[in-house]
Tab-separated table of C-alpha atoms in Angstrom:
chain	number	residue	atom	x	y	z
A	1	SER	CA	0.000	0.000	0.000
A	2	GLN	CA	3.076	2.241	0.439
A	3	THR	CA	1.334	3.663	3.502
A	4	ILE	CA	3.624	2.069	6.084
A	5	PRO	CA	7.354	1.215	5.953
A	6	VAL	CA	8.083	-2.257	4.602
A	7	VAL	CA	11.148	-4.445	5.085
A	8	ARG	CA	11.614	-7.453	2.790
A	9	LEU	CA	13.645	-10.426	4.008
A	10	THR	CA	15.714	-11.640	1.063
A	11	GLY	CA	18.846	-13.088	2.678
A	12	ASN	CA	19.415	-16.834	2.880
A	13	TYR	CA	21.589	-17.925	5.785
A	14	ARG	CA	20.703	-21.619	5.905
A	15	GLN	CA	22.042	-22.861	2.552
A	16	HIS	CA	24.654	-21.407	0.239
A	17	LEU	CA	23.153	-19.231	-2.492
A	18	MET	CA	23.521	-21.618	-5.426
A	19	SER	CA	22.751	-24.847	-3.601
A	20	ASP	CA	20.246	-27.305	-5.035
A	21	ILE	CA	18.068	-26.686	-1.971
A	22	SER	CA	18.026	-22.904	-2.543
A	23	LYS	CA	17.226	-23.328	-6.229
A	24	ALA	CA	14.380	-25.725	-5.449
A	25	ALA	CA	12.965	-23.376	-2.805
A	26	ARG	CA	13.020	-20.393	-5.169
A	27	SER	CA	11.202	-22.397	-7.830
A	28	ILE	CA	8.555	-23.659	-5.411
A	29	VAL	CA	7.746	-20.271	-3.904
A	30	LYS	CA	7.072	-19.033	-7.455
A	31	GLY	CA	4.795	-21.994	-8.145
A	32	ASN	CA	7.233	-23.775	-10.453
A	33	VAL	CA	8.285	-27.416	-10.210
A	34	PRO	CA	12.021	-27.500	-9.385
A	35	ASP	CA	14.590	-29.667	-11.092
A	36	PHE	CA	15.028	-32.859	-9.128
A	37	THR	CA	16.770	-36.194	-9.308
A	38	ASP	CA	16.539	-39.439	-7.361
A	39	ASN	CA	20.313	-39.407	-6.823
A	40	TYR	CA	20.568	-38.317	-3.185
A	41	ASN	CA	24.251	-39.237	-3.014
A	42	ASP	CA	25.470	-36.451	-5.303
A	43	ASN	CA	22.662	-33.879	-5.026
A	44	GLU	CA	21.556	-31.724	-2.120
A	45	PHE	CA	17.907	-31.926	-3.183
A	46	SER	CA	16.341	-35.145	-4.434
A	47	LEU	CA	12.932	-36.755	-4.918
A	48	ILE	CA	12.954	-40.513	-4.509
A	49	GLU	CA	9.883	-41.894	-6.279
A	50	THR	CA	8.346	-44.500	-3.974
A	51	ALA	CA	4.897	-46.101	-4.146
A	52	ARG	CA	2.568	-46.230	-1.176
A	53	GLY	CA	3.200	-49.288	0.928
A	54	TYR	CA	6.978	-48.929	0.470
A	55	GLN	CA	7.495	-45.360	1.630
A	56	ALA	CA	7.952	-46.045	5.341
A	57	ASN	CA	10.696	-48.617	4.689
A	58	LYS	CA	12.515	-46.229	2.338
A	59	ILE	CA	12.335	-43.427	4.915
A	60	LEU	CA	13.643	-45.669	7.695
A	61	ASP	CA	16.554	-46.788	5.507
A	62	LEU	CA	17.515	-43.169	4.808
A	63	TYR	CA	17.084	-42.123	8.422
A	64	LEU	CA	18.797	-45.032	10.134
A	65	PHE	CA	21.620	-45.746	7.690
A	66	LYS	CA	22.065	-43.775	4.483
A	67	LEU	CA	21.955	-40.096	5.470
A	68	PRO	CA	23.929	-40.247	8.748
A	69	LYS	CA	26.729	-42.029	6.898
A	70	LEU	CA	26.531	-39.750	3.866
A	71	LEU	CA	26.590	-36.536	5.904
A	72	ASN	CA	28.908	-37.929	8.585
A	73	VAL	CA	26.567	-36.828	11.367
A	74	ASP	CA	24.771	-38.505	14.247
A	75	MET	CA	21.317	-39.849	13.502
A	76	ASP	CA	19.695	-37.193	15.687
A	77	GLN	CA	20.925	-34.545	13.234
A	78	ILE	CA	18.576	-35.993	10.612
A	79	GLN	CA	14.958	-34.867	10.920
A	80	ILE	CA	11.856	-36.393	9.319
A	81	LEU	CA	9.222	-33.747	8.557
A	82	SER	CA	5.792	-35.127	7.719
A	83	PRO	CA	2.714	-33.148	6.619
A	84	MET	CA	0.377	-35.075	8.933
A	85	ARG	CA	0.286	-37.289	12.013
A	86	ASN	CA	-1.791	-40.126	10.551
A	87	GLY	CA	-1.085	-42.653	7.809
A	88	GLU	CA	1.776	-44.896	6.716
A	89	VAL	CA	4.277	-42.039	6.655
A	90	GLY	CA	2.587	-39.847	9.245
A	91	VAL	CA	4.401	-38.742	12.371
A	92	ASN	CA	2.783	-41.339	14.633
A	93	ASN	CA	3.609	-44.423	12.582
A	94	LEU	CA	7.147	-43.344	11.672
A	95	ASN	CA	7.969	-42.627	15.317
A	96	TYR	CA	6.600	-46.024	16.300
A	97	LEU	CA	8.602	-47.864	13.619
A	98	ILE	CA	11.861	-46.072	14.399
A	99	GLN	CA	11.417	-46.553	18.122
A	100	LYS	CA	10.982	-50.305	17.563
A	101	LYS	CA	14.343	-50.367	15.773
A	102	LEU	CA	16.253	-48.252	18.267
A	103	THR	CA	14.993	-48.147	21.827
A	104	ALA	CA	11.919	-50.305	22.487
A	105	ASN	CA	13.477	-52.890	24.755
A	106	GLY	CA	12.982	-53.418	28.434
A	107	SER	CA	10.550	-51.359	30.458
A	108	PRO	CA	9.454	-47.891	29.311
A	109	LEU	CA	10.333	-44.882	31.441
A	110	PHE	CA	6.730	-43.692	31.141
A	111	SER	CA	3.677	-44.009	28.898
A	112	LYS	CA	0.814	-41.774	27.834
A	113	LYS	CA	-2.389	-42.167	25.872
A	114	ASN	CA	-2.786	-40.720	22.383
A	115	LYS	CA	-6.452	-41.011	21.380
A	116	ASN	CA	-6.982	-44.784	21.183
A	117	ASN	CA	-3.308	-45.739	21.453
A	118	GLU	CA	-0.762	-45.815	24.252
A	119	ILE	CA	2.686	-44.420	23.483
A	120	HIS	CA	5.666	-45.748	25.442
A	121	PHE	CA	8.839	-43.746	26.024
A	122	TYR	CA	12.180	-45.482	26.513
A	123	ALA	CA	15.681	-44.413	27.485
A	124	ASP	CA	17.523	-42.765	24.561
A	125	ASP	CA	14.297	-41.779	22.789
A	126	LYS	CA	14.441	-38.486	20.890
A	127	VAL	CA	11.723	-36.166	22.228
A	128	ILE	CA	10.309	-32.709	21.620
A	129	MET	CA	8.845	-30.272	24.121
A	130	ARG	CA	5.296	-29.204	23.214
A	131	LYS	CA	4.677	-26.371	25.675
A	132	ASN	CA	6.446	-23.257	26.852
A	133	LYS	CA	7.769	-23.953	30.348
A	134	VAL	CA	10.531	-21.374	30.644
A	135	LYS	CA	10.165	-20.664	34.357
A	136	GLU	CA	9.708	-24.273	35.429
A	137	LEU	CA	12.107	-26.082	33.099
A	138	GLY	CA	13.871	-23.497	30.956
A	139	LEU	CA	12.285	-25.026	27.832
A	140	VAL	CA	10.042	-23.714	25.066
A	141	ASN	CA	7.747	-25.386	22.571
A	142	GLY	CA	9.924	-27.041	19.900
A	143	ASP	CA	13.029	-27.778	21.992
A	144	ILE	CA	14.405	-31.225	21.141
A	145	GLY	CA	16.201	-33.516	23.556
A	146	VAL	CA	16.741	-37.114	24.584
A	147	LEU	CA	15.437	-39.223	27.487
A	148	ILE	CA	18.228	-40.413	29.791
A	149	ARG	CA	16.784	-42.348	32.730
A	150	LYS	CA	14.228	-42.413	35.503
A	151	SER	CA	15.376	-41.155	38.878
A	152	GLY	CA	12.820	-41.628	41.626
A	153	ASN	CA	9.699	-39.779	40.533
A	154	GLU	CA	11.559	-37.737	37.911
A	155	ILE	CA	12.537	-38.334	34.304
A	156	VAL	CA	16.048	-37.112	33.517
A	157	THR	CA	16.515	-35.668	30.012
A	158	GLU	CA	19.156	-33.723	28.131
A	159	PHE	CA	18.289	-30.915	25.717
A	160	GLU	CA	20.559	-29.276	23.179
A	161	ASN	CA	22.025	-26.040	24.557
A	162	LYS	CA	19.989	-26.510	27.752
A	163	GLY	CA	21.824	-29.383	29.419
A	164	VAL	CA	20.204	-31.809	31.861
A	165	VAL	CA	16.520	-31.156	32.600
A	166	LYS	CA	14.507	-33.127	35.165
A	167	PHE	CA	10.772	-33.613	34.550
A	168	LYS	CA	8.353	-34.326	37.365
A	169	GLN	CA	5.500	-36.765	36.820
A	170	ASN	CA	2.988	-34.020	36.028
A	171	GLN	CA	5.351	-32.465	33.457
A	172	ILE	CA	6.417	-35.435	31.349
A	173	TYR	CA	3.204	-35.477	29.341
A	174	ASP	CA	4.355	-32.294	27.563
A	175	LEU	CA	6.921	-34.445	25.720
A	176	GLU	CA	6.362	-36.216	22.389
A	177	LEU	CA	8.548	-38.526	20.304
A	178	ALA	CA	10.572	-36.555	17.781
A	179	TYR	CA	12.210	-38.890	15.270
A	180	ALA	CA	9.480	-37.529	12.991
A	181	ILE	CA	7.642	-34.257	13.623
A	182	THR	CA	5.106	-32.259	11.639
A	183	ILE	CA	6.303	-29.667	9.159
A	184	HIS	CA	4.357	-27.007	11.063
A	185	LEU	CA	6.293	-27.795	14.232
A	186	SER	CA	9.634	-27.424	12.437
A	187	GLN	CA	9.145	-23.753	11.537
A	188	GLY	CA	12.110	-21.698	12.713
A	189	SER	CA	14.420	-24.738	12.960
A	190	ASP	CA	17.063	-26.184	10.667
A	191	TYR	CA	18.851	-29.523	10.356
A	192	PRO	CA	21.816	-30.877	8.372
A	193	GLY	CA	19.577	-33.509	6.750
A	194	VAL	CA	15.822	-33.526	6.182
A	195	ILE	CA	13.527	-36.323	4.946
A	196	ILE	CA	10.073	-35.283	3.720
A	197	PRO	CA	7.371	-37.926	3.158
A	198	CYS	CA	5.187	-36.977	0.191
A	199	SER	CA	2.289	-39.414	-0.025
A	200	SER	CA	-1.031	-39.136	-1.855
A	201	GLU	CA	-2.464	-40.123	1.520
A	202	HIS	CA	-1.560	-36.580	2.621
A	203	ASP	CA	-2.729	-34.725	-0.505
A	204	PHE	CA	-5.143	-32.630	1.563
A	205	MET	CA	-2.270	-31.044	3.496
A	206	LEU	CA	0.327	-30.887	0.746
A	207	LYS	CA	0.384	-27.327	-0.509
A	208	ARG	CA	2.969	-24.867	-1.704
A	209	ASN	CA	3.845	-23.041	1.503
A	210	LEU	CA	4.075	-26.288	3.503
A	211	ILE	CA	6.406	-27.888	0.942
A	212	TYR	CA	8.500	-24.711	0.845
A	213	THR	CA	8.771	-24.655	4.652
A	214	ALA	CA	9.870	-28.298	4.799
A	215	ILE	CA	12.514	-27.984	2.095
A	216	THR	CA	14.059	-24.833	3.565
A	217	ARG	CA	14.644	-26.555	6.927
A	218	GLY	CA	17.501	-28.577	5.386
A	219	LYS	CA	21.024	-27.158	5.349
A	220	GLU	CA	22.961	-29.850	3.487
A	221	LYS	CA	20.606	-32.568	2.238
A	222	VAL	CA	16.858	-32.726	1.547
A	223	CYS	CA	15.246	-35.971	0.406
A	224	VAL	CA	11.587	-36.034	-0.606
A	225	VAL	CA	10.279	-39.610	-0.490
A	226	GLY	CA	7.008	-40.574	-2.117
A	227	GLU	CA	4.895	-39.844	-5.155
A	228	GLY	CA	6.103	-37.194	-7.563
A	229	LYS	CA	2.547	-36.477	-8.715
A	230	SER	CA	1.557	-35.461	-5.164
A	231	PHE	CA	4.655	-33.286	-4.826
A	232	ILE	CA	3.923	-31.506	-8.119
A	233	ALA	CA	0.209	-31.119	-7.345
A	234	GLY	CA	1.041	-29.598	-3.967
A	235	ILE	CA	3.252	-26.946	-5.536
A	236	GLY	CA	0.325	-25.996	-7.756
A	237	LYS	CA	-1.939	-25.315	-4.774
A	238	GLY	CA	-0.845	-21.713	-4.304
A	239	TRP	CA	-4.488	-20.690	-4.033
A	240	MET	CA	-4.683	-22.489	-0.674
A	241	ASP	CA	-2.248	-19.925	0.758
A	242	PHE	CA	-4.469	-16.969	-0.185
A	243	ARG	CA	-5.790	-14.911	2.722
A	244	TYR	CA	-8.284	-12.055	2.871
A	245	THR	CA	-6.896	-9.039	4.730
A	246	ASN	CA	-8.007	-5.494	5.503
A	247	PHE	CA	-5.142	-4.012	3.508
A	248	VAL	CA	-6.313	-1.962	0.504
């Protein structure tokens, strides 16, 4: 409107300017399908075409083995960002499958109900804080850490840049598993490696701004796993981002 001062954010501090990730992001925000390849070894941005029914296994292979080795980082530096919680490659199922591979042995440290299911939490599980508890725990919504052990009536955890944090029984239910998280929850964060499920099962949620957000979370490697047709259709849904405002 030229009525009030405007500042436009144009700098990119997450990826280098000419990276495959930056190029893909610029294309997507304009509504164009970016160049992509299924060769994740030699390209920073890739789309690995995978049919439904096989996507979860492909994602687990990338998360548990391929990307940590390729990027020479610990597994917890790789983040799965899913559009939704439900479905084969939704947050809930991927967390369950990864937990079975990594930590689900012995007795859980604690459990909590999630609708009709019960979720168990074990030592060494990757978790995310879902509420702001700055005064009580020094944590905010989105902080990611790891469960260490149970000590009396407390759960001992360790959070990046926060150190050891002890949760009382009435506080532990603010934690969720974090091997996979929703794209919405990842806003403001970045990770060396990102895996993005892209299933037709999630077509309702796949839209341009969500895809753009997910891709720009990755600093070194972004792998989209799923159906290319859903990825392309989502980029075309720019109309879903339209909002009515009072600006004239």
